[in-house]
Coordinates of C-alpha atoms and ligand atoms in Angstrom, one line a residue:
M9 CA 154.4 122.3 16.5
S10 CA 157.0 120.6 14.4
A11 CA 157.8 118.1 17.2
S12 CA 154.1 117.1 17.3
P13 CA 153.1 115.6 14.0
S14 CA 149.4 115.6 13.5
P15 CA 147.9 112.3 14.3
E16 CA 145.1 112.7 11.8
N17 CA 145.8 109.6 9.8
R18 CA 146.1 107.3 12.7
G19 CA 142.6 107.5 14.0
Q20 CA 141.6 109.5 17.1
W21 CA 139.3 109.2 20.1
G22 CA 135.9 110.7 19.4
S23 CA 135.4 112.3 22.7
K24 CA 136.8 112.7 26.2
L25 CA 134.4 110.0 27.5
G26 CA 135.4 107.8 24.6
F27 CA 139.0 108.0 25.7
I28 CA 138.3 107.5 29.4
L29 CA 136.2 104.4 28.7
A30 CA 138.7 102.9 26.2
A31 CA 141.7 103.6 28.5
S32 CA 139.9 102.3 31.5
G33 CA 138.6 99.4 29.4
S34 CA 142.3 98.6 28.9
A35 CA 143.1 99.1 32.6
V36 CA 140.1 97.3 34.0
G37 CA 140.4 93.6 33.2
L38 CA 141.5 90.3 34.6
G39 CA 144.2 92.3 36.4
N40 CA 141.5 93.6 38.7
I41 CA 139.2 90.7 39.2
W42 CA 141.5 87.7 38.8
R43 CA 145.1 88.9 39.5
F44 CA 144.5 91.4 42.3
P45 CA 142.6 89.1 44.6
Y46 CA 145.1 86.3 44.3
M47 CA 148.1 88.6 44.6
T48 CA 146.5 90.0 47.8
G49 CA 146.0 86.4 49.0
E50 CA 149.6 85.4 48.3
N51 CA 151.1 88.5 49.8
G52 CA 149.4 88.7 53.2
G53 CA 146.3 90.8 52.7
A54 CA 145.7 94.3 53.9
A55 CA 149.3 95.4 54.1
F56 CA 149.7 94.5 50.5
V57 CA 146.6 96.4 49.5
F58 CA 148.0 99.4 51.3
I59 CA 151.3 99.4 49.6
Y60 CA 149.6 98.8 46.3
L61 CA 147.5 101.9 46.8
A62 CA 150.6 103.9 47.6
C63 CA 152.3 102.6 44.4
V64 CA 149.3 103.6 42.3
I65 CA 149.1 107.2 43.7
F66 CA 152.8 108.0 43.9
I67 CA 154.4 106.0 41.1
G68 CA 151.7 104.8 38.8
L69 CA 149.7 108.0 38.3
P70 CA 152.7 110.3 37.6
L71 CA 153.9 107.8 35.1
M72 CA 150.6 107.4 33.4
W73 CA 150.5 111.2 32.8
L74 CA 154.0 110.9 31.5
E75 CA 153.1 108.2 29.0
L76 CA 150.0 109.9 27.8
A77 CA 151.8 113.2 27.2
F78 CA 154.8 111.5 25.6
G79 CA 152.5 109.7 23.2
R80 CA 150.4 112.7 22.3
H81 CA 153.5 114.9 21.9
T82 CA 155.2 112.5 19.5
G83 CA 152.0 111.1 18.0
K84 CA 153.8 107.8 17.7
N85 CA 153.9 104.2 18.9
P86 CA 156.5 103.6 21.7
V87 CA 159.4 102.6 19.5
D88 CA 159.1 105.5 17.2
A89 CA 158.3 107.9 20.1
F90 CA 161.8 107.2 21.4
R91 CA 163.3 107.3 18.0
V92 CA 162.0 110.8 17.1
T93 CA 162.9 112.3 20.4
G94 CA 166.4 111.0 20.8
R95 CA 167.9 113.9 18.9
P96 CA 171.7 113.8 19.3
K97 CA 171.9 110.8 17.0
E98 CA 175.6 110.3 17.5
V99 CA 175.1 109.4 21.1
W100 CA 174.5 105.7 21.3
L101 CA 172.5 105.9 24.4
Y102 CA 169.9 107.9 22.5
K103 CA 170.2 106.0 19.4
Y104 CA 169.8 102.5 20.7
A105 CA 168.8 102.5 24.4
G106 CA 165.6 104.5 23.8
P107 CA 164.2 102.5 21.0
A108 CA 165.3 99.3 22.9
V109 CA 162.9 100.4 25.7
G110 CA 160.3 100.8 23.0
V111 CA 160.9 97.3 21.8
L112 CA 160.6 96.1 25.4
C113 CA 157.2 97.7 25.5
L114 CA 156.1 95.7 22.4
A115 CA 157.5 92.6 24.0
A116 CA 155.7 93.1 27.3
C117 CA 152.4 93.5 25.5
F118 CA 152.9 90.6 23.2
F119 CA 154.1 88.1 25.8
V120 CA 151.5 89.0 28.4
L121 CA 148.8 88.7 25.8
S122 CA 150.0 85.2 25.2
Y123 CA 149.1 84.1 28.7
Y124 CA 146.3 86.6 29.4
G125 CA 144.4 85.0 26.6
V126 CA 144.6 81.6 28.4
I127 CA 142.9 83.0 31.6
A128 CA 140.4 84.9 29.4
G129 CA 139.6 81.5 27.7
W130 CA 138.7 80.1 31.1
T131 CA 136.2 82.9 31.6
I132 CA 134.5 81.8 28.4
G133 CA 134.4 78.3 29.7
Y134 CA 132.7 79.5 32.9
I135 CA 130.0 81.3 31.0
Y136 CA 129.0 77.9 29.6
D137 CA 129.5 76.2 33.0
S138 CA 127.2 78.7 34.8
I139 CA 124.4 78.6 32.3
A140 CA 124.5 74.9 31.7
G141 CA 124.9 74.3 35.5
T142 CA 127.6 71.7 34.9
Q143 CA 129.5 72.6 38.1
M144 CA 132.7 71.5 36.5
D145 CA 135.7 70.9 38.7
F146 CA 138.1 73.7 38.2
K147 CA 141.2 71.6 38.5
E148 CA 139.9 69.1 35.9
F149 CA 138.8 71.9 33.6
S150 CA 142.1 73.9 33.7
A151 CA 144.1 70.7 33.2
N152 CA 142.2 69.7 30.1
P153 CA 143.8 70.9 26.9
N154 CA 140.7 69.9 24.9
W155 CA 138.8 72.7 26.7
V156 CA 141.4 75.2 27.4
I157 CA 143.1 75.5 24.1
P158 CA 140.1 76.0 21.8
L159 CA 138.7 78.5 24.3
F160 CA 142.0 80.3 24.2
A161 CA 141.9 80.3 20.4
V162 CA 138.4 81.7 20.4
F163 CA 139.4 84.6 22.6
I164 CA 142.5 85.5 20.6
A165 CA 140.4 85.3 17.4
A166 CA 137.9 87.8 18.9
T167 CA 140.8 90.1 19.9
I168 CA 142.2 90.0 16.4
Y169 CA 138.8 90.7 14.9
I170 CA 138.3 93.9 16.9
V171 CA 141.8 95.2 16.5
Q172 CA 141.8 94.9 12.8
A173 CA 138.6 96.9 12.6
G174 CA 140.5 100.0 13.9
I175 CA 140.3 102.4 16.8
E176 CA 137.1 104.2 16.9
K177 CA 134.7 101.7 15.4
G178 CA 136.1 98.8 17.4
I179 CA 137.6 99.6 20.7
E180 CA 135.7 102.7 21.7
K181 CA 132.2 101.6 20.8
W182 CA 132.4 98.4 22.7
S183 CA 133.9 99.9 25.8
K184 CA 131.1 102.4 26.2
I185 CA 128.4 99.8 26.4
L186 CA 130.0 97.1 28.4
M187 CA 132.1 98.7 31.1
P188 CA 129.2 100.2 33.1
L189 CA 127.3 96.9 33.0
L190 CA 130.3 95.0 34.5
L191 CA 130.4 97.5 37.4
G192 CA 126.8 97.0 38.2
L193 CA 127.3 93.2 38.4
V194 CA 130.4 93.4 40.5
V195 CA 128.4 95.3 43.1
V196 CA 125.7 92.5 43.1
V197 CA 128.3 89.8 43.6
I198 CA 130.0 91.8 46.4
I199 CA 126.7 92.0 48.3
R200 CA 126.3 88.2 48.1
S201 CA 129.9 87.5 49.1
V202 CA 130.0 89.7 52.2
T203 CA 126.7 88.3 53.5
L204 CA 127.8 84.7 53.4
K205 CA 128.1 83.1 56.7
G206 CA 131.7 83.4 57.9
A207 CA 132.6 86.3 55.5
M208 CA 133.4 88.6 58.3
E209 CA 136.7 86.9 59.0
G210 CA 137.7 87.5 55.3
I211 CA 136.7 91.2 55.5
E212 CA 138.8 91.7 58.5
W213 CA 141.8 90.0 56.9
Y214 CA 141.3 92.2 53.8
L215 CA 141.1 95.4 55.8
S216 CA 143.4 95.2 58.8
P217 CA 147.0 95.4 57.8
D218 CA 149.8 93.5 59.4
F219 CA 153.0 95.2 58.3
S220 CA 155.2 92.6 59.9
K221 CA 154.5 90.4 56.8
V222 CA 155.9 93.0 54.4
D223 CA 159.3 92.3 52.8
G224 CA 161.0 93.2 49.5
K225 CA 159.0 90.6 47.7
V226 CA 155.7 92.0 48.8
V227 CA 156.7 95.5 47.7
L228 CA 157.9 94.2 44.3
A229 CA 154.6 92.4 43.9
A230 CA 152.6 95.5 44.8
L231 CA 154.5 97.7 42.5
G232 CA 154.2 95.2 39.7
Q233 CA 150.5 94.8 40.3
A234 CA 150.0 98.6 40.2
F235 CA 151.7 98.7 36.8
F236 CA 149.9 95.6 35.5
S237 CA 146.5 96.8 36.5
L238 CA 146.9 100.5 35.4
S239 CA 148.3 99.4 32.0
V240 CA 151.3 101.6 32.9
G241 CA 154.8 100.6 31.9
W242 CA 153.7 98.9 28.7
G243 CA 153.9 101.8 26.3
L244 CA 150.2 101.3 26.0
M245 CA 149.4 104.8 27.4
I246 CA 151.9 106.2 24.9
T247 CA 150.0 104.5 22.1
Y248 CA 146.6 105.7 23.5
G249 CA 148.0 109.2 24.1
S250 CA 148.9 109.4 20.5
Y251 CA 145.3 109.1 19.6
M252 CA 144.3 111.8 22.0
P253 CA 143.3 115.3 20.6
K254 CA 145.3 118.2 22.0
S255 CA 142.2 119.7 23.5
Q256 CA 141.8 116.9 26.0
N257 CA 143.0 117.2 29.6
I258 CA 145.7 114.6 30.3
I259 CA 145.7 115.1 34.0
S260 CA 142.0 114.6 34.6
N261 CA 141.7 111.9 32.0
G262 CA 144.5 109.9 33.6
F263 CA 143.1 110.5 37.0
W264 CA 139.7 109.1 36.1
V265 CA 141.3 106.0 34.6
A266 CA 143.4 105.4 37.7
L267 CA 140.4 105.9 39.9
M268 CA 138.2 103.5 38.0
D269 CA 140.9 100.9 37.8
T270 CA 141.8 101.0 41.5
G271 CA 138.1 101.1 42.5
V272 CA 137.4 98.0 40.5
A273 CA 140.5 96.2 41.9
L274 CA 139.4 96.9 45.5
M275 CA 135.9 95.7 44.6
G276 CA 137.4 92.6 43.0
G277 CA 139.1 91.9 46.3
L278 CA 135.9 92.5 48.2
M279 CA 134.1 90.1 45.9
V280 CA 136.5 87.2 46.2
I281 CA 138.2 87.4 49.6
P282 CA 135.3 87.3 52.0
A283 CA 133.9 84.4 50.0
V284 CA 137.2 82.6 50.2
F285 CA 137.1 82.6 53.9
A286 CA 133.4 81.8 54.2
L287 CA 133.8 78.8 51.9
G288 CA 137.0 77.6 53.4
F289 CA 139.3 77.9 50.4
P290 CA 143.0 78.6 51.1
V291 CA 143.6 82.2 50.4
D292 CA 147.0 81.8 49.0
A293 CA 146.0 79.4 46.2
G294 CA 147.5 81.5 43.5
P295 CA 146.1 82.1 39.9
T296 CA 143.2 79.7 40.4
L297 CA 141.7 81.5 43.4
T298 CA 139.0 83.6 41.7
F299 CA 137.9 80.7 39.5
E300 CA 137.5 78.3 42.3
T301 CA 135.7 80.7 44.6
L302 CA 133.2 82.6 42.4
P303 CA 131.3 79.6 41.0
A304 CA 130.8 78.5 44.6
V305 CA 129.4 81.9 45.4
F306 CA 127.1 81.8 42.5
S307 CA 125.8 78.4 43.4
K308 CA 124.6 79.9 46.7
M309 CA 122.7 82.8 45.1
T310 CA 119.2 83.0 44.0
A311 CA 119.2 83.3 40.3
G312 CA 122.9 82.3 40.5
V313 CA 122.7 80.7 37.1
V314 CA 121.7 83.9 35.4
I315 CA 124.0 86.2 37.5
G316 CA 126.9 83.8 37.2
G317 CA 126.5 83.5 33.4
L318 CA 126.2 87.2 33.0
F319 CA 129.1 87.9 35.3
F320 CA 131.5 85.6 33.4
L321 CA 130.3 87.1 30.1
L322 CA 131.2 90.5 31.3
L323 CA 134.5 89.4 32.7
T324 CA 135.3 88.0 29.2
V325 CA 134.4 91.4 27.8
A326 CA 136.6 93.2 30.3
A327 CA 139.4 90.9 29.4
L328 CA 138.7 91.6 25.7
T329 CA 138.9 95.4 26.1
S330 CA 142.3 94.8 27.8
S331 CA 143.6 92.3 25.3
I332 CA 142.7 94.4 22.3
S333 CA 144.8 97.2 23.8
M334 CA 147.7 94.8 24.3
L335 CA 147.5 93.7 20.7
E336 CA 147.1 97.3 19.6
V337 CA 150.6 98.2 20.8
P338 CA 152.6 96.0 18.5
V339 CA 150.1 96.4 15.7
S340 CA 150.4 100.2 15.8
Y341 CA 154.1 99.8 15.5
F342 CA 153.8 97.9 12.3
V343 CA 151.0 100.1 10.9
D344 CA 152.9 103.4 11.7
G345 CA 155.9 102.7 9.7
K346 CA 153.7 101.4 6.9
R347 CA 155.5 98.2 7.7
A348 CA 152.3 96.3 7.2
S349 CA 148.5 96.9 6.9
R350 CA 146.5 96.9 10.1
Q351 CA 144.7 93.8 9.1
K352 CA 147.8 91.8 8.3
A353 CA 149.7 93.0 11.4
A354 CA 146.7 92.1 13.7
I355 CA 146.3 88.6 12.3
I356 CA 150.0 87.7 12.3
V357 CA 150.9 89.1 15.7
G358 CA 147.7 87.5 17.1
I359 CA 148.4 84.1 15.8
V360 CA 152.0 84.1 16.9
A361 CA 150.9 85.2 20.4
F362 CA 148.6 82.2 20.4
A363 CA 151.4 79.8 19.6
V364 CA 153.6 81.3 22.2
G365 CA 150.8 81.0 24.7
L366 CA 150.3 77.3 24.3
P367 CA 152.8 76.3 27.0
S368 CA 151.0 78.7 29.4
A369 CA 147.7 77.1 28.5
L370 CA 149.2 73.7 29.5
S371 CA 150.8 75.1 32.8
F372 CA 147.9 74.0 35.0
K373 CA 148.6 70.3 34.9
G374 CA 147.7 70.0 31.2
S375 CA 151.3 69.0 30.7
E376 CA 153.7 68.0 33.5
T377 CA 156.6 69.5 31.6
F378 CA 155.2 73.0 31.7
S379 CA 153.4 72.7 35.0
S380 CA 156.3 71.7 37.3
I381 CA 159.6 73.2 36.2
P382 CA 162.2 72.5 38.9
T383 CA 163.9 75.7 40.2
S384 CA 166.4 73.8 42.3
D385 CA 168.0 70.4 42.2
K386 CA 167.1 69.8 45.8
V387 CA 164.0 68.4 47.4
T388 CA 163.0 69.3 51.0
V389 CA 161.9 66.4 53.1
R390 CA 159.8 67.2 56.1
L391 CA 158.8 64.6 58.7
E392 CA 156.3 65.8 61.1
G393 CA 156.1 64.4 64.6
I394 CA 158.9 61.8 64.3
N395 CA 159.9 59.6 67.2
A396 CA 162.9 61.4 68.7
Q397 CA 164.7 58.3 70.0
N398 CA 164.5 56.4 66.7
S399 CA 165.6 59.2 64.5
T400 CA 169.0 60.2 65.7
P401 CA 171.5 61.2 63.0
E402 CA 173.0 57.7 63.0
E403 CA 169.6 56.0 62.7
M404 CA 168.7 58.3 59.8
K405 CA 172.0 57.5 58.1
N406 CA 171.1 53.8 58.3
V407 CA 167.6 54.3 57.1
L408 CA 168.7 56.4 54.1
A409 CA 171.9 54.4 53.3
D410 CA 170.2 52.3 50.6
S411 CA 168.9 55.2 48.8
D412 CA 172.4 56.6 48.4
A413 CA 171.1 60.1 48.8
S414 CA 173.6 62.7 49.9
V415 CA 171.5 64.1 52.8
G416 CA 171.9 67.7 53.8
S417 CA 172.1 68.7 57.4
L418 CA 169.4 67.3 59.6
N419 CA 167.3 69.9 61.3
Y420 CA 165.4 68.8 64.3
S421 CA 162.8 70.9 66.2
L422 CA 160.9 69.8 69.2
V423 CA 157.2 69.8 68.7
E424 CA 154.6 70.3 71.4
L425 CA 151.9 67.7 70.9
E426 CA 148.4 68.9 71.7
D427 CA 144.9 67.6 72.0
L428 CA 142.2 69.5 70.3
A429 CA 138.6 69.6 71.4
F430 CA 135.5 71.2 69.9
E431 CA 131.8 70.6 69.6
V432 CA 129.5 70.3 66.6
P433 CA 125.7 69.9 66.5
S434 CA 124.9 66.2 66.6
V435 CA 123.5 66.3 63.1
D436 CA 126.9 67.1 61.8
N437 CA 128.5 64.2 63.7
N438 CA 129.0 61.8 60.8
N439 CA 130.2 64.4 58.4
T440 CA 132.7 65.7 60.9
A441 CA 134.0 62.2 61.7
T442 CA 134.5 61.5 58.0
I443 CA 136.4 64.8 57.5
I444 CA 138.6 64.0 60.5
K445 CA 139.4 60.6 59.0
E446 CA 140.3 62.1 55.7
L447 CA 142.5 64.7 57.4
K448 CA 144.3 62.1 59.4
S449 CA 146.5 60.8 56.6
N450 CA 147.7 64.1 55.3
E451 CA 146.6 67.5 56.6
V452 CA 146.1 67.3 60.3
A453 CA 148.3 64.5 61.5
H454 CA 147.1 63.0 64.8
L455 CA 147.1 59.8 66.7
R456 CA 143.4 59.1 67.0
H457 CA 140.2 60.8 67.8
S458 CA 137.2 60.2 70.1
V459 CA 133.6 61.4 70.1
T460 CA 131.3 62.0 73.1
E461 CA 127.7 62.4 72.3
N462 CA 126.1 64.9 74.6
G463 CA 122.5 65.7 73.8
E464 CA 122.3 68.1 70.9
K465 CA 126.0 68.3 70.7
A466 CA 128.9 65.9 69.9
E467 CA 132.3 66.7 71.4
F468 CA 135.2 65.7 69.2
R469 CA 138.7 65.2 70.6
L470 CA 141.8 64.8 68.5
I471 CA 144.6 63.2 70.4
S472 CA 148.2 64.1 69.9
V473 CA 148.2 66.7 67.1
S474 CA 151.4 68.5 66.1
G475 CA 151.4 72.1 64.9
G476 CA 148.4 73.2 67.0
K477 CA 147.6 76.5 65.4
K478 CA 148.1 75.3 61.9
A479 CA 146.1 72.2 62.6
V480 CA 143.2 74.2 63.9
A481 CA 143.2 76.4 60.8
E482 CA 143.3 73.3 58.5
L483 CA 140.5 71.7 60.5
R484 CA 138.2 74.7 60.4
R485 CA 138.9 75.1 56.7
A486 CA 138.0 71.5 55.9
L487 CA 134.9 71.6 58.0
A488 CA 133.8 74.9 56.5
Q489 CA 133.8 73.3 53.1
K490 CA 131.0 71.0 54.3
D491 CA 129.3 74.0 55.9
I492 CA 130.2 73.0 59.4
R493 CA 131.5 76.1 61.1
I494 CA 133.3 76.3 64.4
P495 CA 134.7 79.6 65.6
E496 CA 138.4 79.6 66.1
A497 CA 138.1 80.4 69.8
A498 CA 135.9 77.5 70.3
V499 CA 138.6 75.0 69.6
K500 CA 140.3 74.1 72.9
R501 CA 144.0 73.2 72.8
S502 CA 145.6 71.3 75.7
P503 CA 148.8 69.3 76.2
T504 CA 148.5 65.8 74.8
T505 CA 147.1 63.0 76.9
A506 CA 148.9 60.4 74.8
A507 CA 151.5 58.3 76.4
D508 CA 154.2 59.2 73.9
K509 CA 154.9 62.9 74.4
I510 CA 158.2 63.5 72.9
R511 CA 158.3 64.1 69.2
T512 CA 160.3 66.3 66.9
D513 CA 159.9 67.6 63.4
L514 CA 162.8 66.8 61.1
T515 CA 163.7 68.5 57.8
F516 CA 166.5 67.9 55.4
T517 CA 167.3 68.2 51.8
V518 CA 168.2 65.5 49.3
A519 CA 169.0 65.6 45.6
L520 CA 166.0 65.8 43.3
S521 CA 167.0 62.6 41.5
K522 CA 166.8 60.7 44.7
T523 CA 163.3 61.6 45.6
N524 CA 161.7 58.2 45.0
A525 CA 164.4 56.2 46.7
V526 CA 164.2 58.4 49.8
N527 CA 160.5 58.2 49.8
K528 CA 160.7 54.4 49.7
A529 CA 163.3 54.2 52.4
L530 CA 161.4 56.3 54.8
D531 CA 158.1 54.6 54.1
S532 CA 159.5 51.1 54.8
N533 CA 160.8 52.4 58.1
K534 CA 157.7 54.2 59.1
G535 CA 157.0 51.8 61.9
S536 CA 160.1 52.6 63.9
L537 CA 160.4 56.3 62.9
G538 CA 156.8 56.8 63.8
Y539 CA 156.4 60.1 62.0
K540 CA 152.8 61.2 61.4
K541 CA 153.3 63.1 58.2
L542 CA 155.8 63.0 55.4
E543 CA 156.1 65.9 53.0
L544 CA 158.4 66.0 50.0
K545 CA 158.7 69.4 48.4
A546 CA 160.5 70.1 45.2
E547 CA 160.7 73.7 44.4
T548 CA 159.0 74.1 41.1
T549 CA 157.3 76.7 39.0
S550 CA 155.2 76.7 35.9
F551 CA 155.8 78.2 32.5
F552 CA 152.9 80.5 33.2
D553 CA 154.4 81.8 36.4
I554 CA 157.7 82.4 34.6
M555 CA 156.0 84.5 32.0
D556 CA 154.0 86.4 34.5
K557 CA 157.1 87.1 36.6
Y558 CA 159.3 88.3 33.8
F559 CA 156.9 90.0 31.4
G560 CA 154.0 90.8 33.7
T561 CA 156.1 92.2 36.5
L562 CA 159.8 92.7 35.9
C563 CA 159.6 94.0 32.4
L564 CA 157.0 96.7 33.4
I565 CA 159.2 97.8 36.2
I566 CA 162.2 98.2 34.0
I567 CA 160.2 100.1 31.3
S568 CA 158.8 102.5 33.9
L569 CA 162.3 103.1 35.4
S570 CA 163.7 103.8 31.9
L571 CA 160.8 106.1 31.1
S572 CA 161.2 108.2 34.2
L573 CA 164.9 108.5 33.7
Y574 CA 164.6 109.2 30.0
V575 CA 162.0 112.0 30.3
G576 CA 163.2 113.3 33.7
W577 CA 166.9 113.5 32.9
M578 CA 167.9 112.6 29.4
W579 CA 165.4 114.1 27.1
D580 CA 163.4 117.2 28.1
S581 CA 160.8 117.2 30.7
S582 CA 159.7 120.7 29.9
K583 CA 158.4 119.5 26.6
I584 CA 156.1 117.1 28.4
V585 CA 155.1 119.9 30.8
G586 CA 154.2 122.0 27.7
E587 CA 152.2 119.0 26.3
I588 CA 150.2 118.5 29.5
E589 CA 149.6 122.2 29.7
Q590 CA 147.6 122.1 26.4
G591 CA 144.2 121.1 27.6
C592 CA 145.1 121.7 31.2
P593 CA 146.3 125.3 31.6
S594 CA 146.3 125.1 35.4
F595 CA 149.2 122.6 35.3
T596 CA 151.7 125.5 35.2
K597 CA 149.8 127.9 37.5
P598 CA 151.0 128.1 41.2
L599 CA 149.2 125.8 43.5
I600 CA 150.8 126.2 46.9
G601 CA 153.0 129.3 47.3
N602 CA 154.7 129.5 44.0
M603 CA 154.9 125.8 43.5
T604 CA 153.1 124.6 40.4
P605 CA 151.6 121.1 39.8
A606 CA 154.2 120.8 37.0
A607 CA 157.1 121.3 39.5
I608 CA 155.6 118.6 41.8
W609 CA 155.2 116.2 38.9
I610 CA 158.8 116.8 37.7
F611 CA 160.0 116.1 41.2
F612 CA 158.2 112.7 41.2
I613 CA 159.4 111.8 37.8
R614 CA 163.0 112.8 38.4
F615 CA 163.4 111.5 42.0
V616 CA 160.6 109.6 43.6
C617 CA 159.8 107.2 40.8
P618 CA 163.3 106.2 39.8
V619 CA 164.6 105.9 43.4
V620 CA 161.7 103.8 44.6
I621 CA 161.7 101.6 41.5
F622 CA 165.5 101.2 41.7
V623 CA 165.4 100.2 45.4
V624 CA 162.7 97.7 44.7
L625 CA 164.6 96.2 41.8
L626 CA 167.8 95.9 44.0
G627 CA 165.7 94.1 46.5
K628 CA 164.7 91.7 43.9
F629 CA 168.4 90.9 43.2
G630 CA 169.0 90.4 46.9
V631 CA 170.4 93.8 47.8
E632 CA 168.5 95.0 50.9
I633 CA 168.8 98.7 51.6
F634 CA 166.3 99.0 54.4
Ligands
LIG56 N1 145.5 96.4 32.8 C1 145.0 95.2 32.3 C2 144.3 94.4 33.4 O1 144.3 94.8 34.5 C3 146.0 94.4 31.6 C4 146.6 95.2 30.5 C5 147.9 95.7 30.6 C6 146.0 95.4 29.3 C7 148.4 96.4 29.5 C8 146.5 96.1 28.3 C9 147.8 96.6 28.4 O2 143.8 93.4 33.2

C-alpha cells in the first residue's frame, strides 16, 4: 500500500451517507437551479437537455469515478496527486504537465468561486426581498453595487468560516440537514410553476427536442454544463476522494451523486421554464433568467412570502455547500504541503477570490466598463421595413456621407408586410391598446392599429407589420406580462392592407467609433427612408461572461481531457481499477460474457472521453468534423 499514503491526518468522511451528502452538496448548487435553466433557455430547450444527459452518463460519470479513485489512491490534493504519480521524473511531460493540470484545477475552483459568490450574494438579497415583500426590480438590484458587493462579501465570509472549521465538523454536518429540505421545497415550487396558466407551452418546449437547433456551440455548452454541475473536471472529486475511507464503494457513491445532481437540475428546469413561458419572459435572457422569474412565481402563490423566503434561503445554502468545496480545493493544497495552516489558507484565498470577483459583481450594469466589453470593432446596423425606393445604395451613401463611416456591404432583404388581427375580452381593451402603443416604437414595428368593439370582445388589427412570426411572439409575450393571453393560433396574419406594400430590411456594419454619427445621420433622414425600426448592435460581452466561458467551461473541459489521457494512457489505469475494486469487488468480475465493468470503464476513459472532448474542443476553435 505504499502508493496509498494513509489519509488519517487529513480528516475523513464519517460515513457513506456523509460522503454522498457532502459530494452532492458540492454538486447541487447554483449550477442546477440558476445555470441549468438559463443554459437550456439559451441553447434551444429539449435538445440541449438531451445532449446534456448523454454527457453526464457517458463522459461525466466515468470521469467522476476516475477522479474519486485517483484522489483516494494518492490521498492528495490535485497538484500533489499528479506529482506523486508521475514517476519517471526525468520525463518533462510527467514532471511538469501533470502538476500543471493540477494547478489548472486550483485555478478553475478559485476563479469560478470569484463569480459564483456574486450570484450567491443575489440569493441572499432575495431572501430579504421575499420576506420584506419589497418586490425589487431585478435589473436595478443587480446593477446596484451598494447591494451586490456587501452581499457578495457576506457570502464569501460564510464560505471562509465553514472551510476553516475543517472537513467533518463543517461541510458534512451542514449538508446532512439542509439538502433534503431544499429538495422538498423545489417540488413545491414545481407544482406551482406547472399549474400556472400558459405553463403548458413551456413544458412542451422543455420536453420536445428539436435537433435542428444543435450545433457545435450547443454541444460545447452541454458538455461544459455537465462538468460544471457534477463538480467534475475541477479536481474537486480528487480532493473529496482523498478523504474517503477504503471501505467505501466509489462506483455506487459516484452514481448516487450524479443521480441527485442530474435530478435536481432537471427539476430546476421544470421549476423555471414553464413559469418563464406562462409569465411571458424571454427564455434566452441569460444569467438573470431564474432571478427574474422565480419572484414572480412566488408572488402568485398562497403563502408566497414564506415559501419564497425559505426557498431563497435554501438556495443560498445550496450555493454555500458548493462554494465551500470550491474553496476547499486550493486550501487543501496549501494545508497538505504544510505550506500554511487551514485557517490562514482559507482566509487569504477567500479574500483574494473576493477581490478578483469585484468586476464580475459589477458586470450587470454596475459598471459600464465591465458590463459591455466590445468583442469586435464593428457595429451591426439593422433597419427594419425601410422604403425600398429611397434606400438604394447611392441614397444610403449620401445619407451616411457626413458620418464618414466606412460602411460594409449593404444587405437588402425583401419583407412581406402583414396585418395581424386578434381578439381580447373588452375589459382588457385599454391595457391592450397601451401595450400596442408601447410596442410600436421598438418591438413590434407597425404602421398603425385599429380596434373594433364587438360586444364582449374587442378586435385589434395591427396594420403593416414586418417579421410576422417574430412580431406575433413579441406581442403575445408583452400581453402575457399583463395577464392577457391569446393563443398563438388565434392571431390571424394576412397580407397588408396598407397602400405602401414594398419594404425591405437592410443591414450593414460600420466601425464601432462611428456609431453615434451613423445613428444621427439615419435619424435625421427617417422621413424619407421610412424605416420602422432601427437597431444598432455592438457585439459585447461582460467580465462575468468571460470568466464563466473560460474558467466555468473551457478550463473544466481541458482538465477532463488531460485526466482521461493521463490515467488512460500515460500513467497506469490498472492502479485505478485496483483502487475502485477496494470497496467494490464486483468491478472486476465478469458482467456480460467475460467483459468486466472495469474493462468497459477503461474503454470509456481511453477512447470515448478523450475523443468526444477533443472533437468538441476542435469545434470550439472552428474545426468542424461532422
Ligand atoms: N457543481 C456546483 C454547482 O452546480 C458548482 C461547483 C463546481 C462547486 C465545482 C464546487 C466545485 O453549482
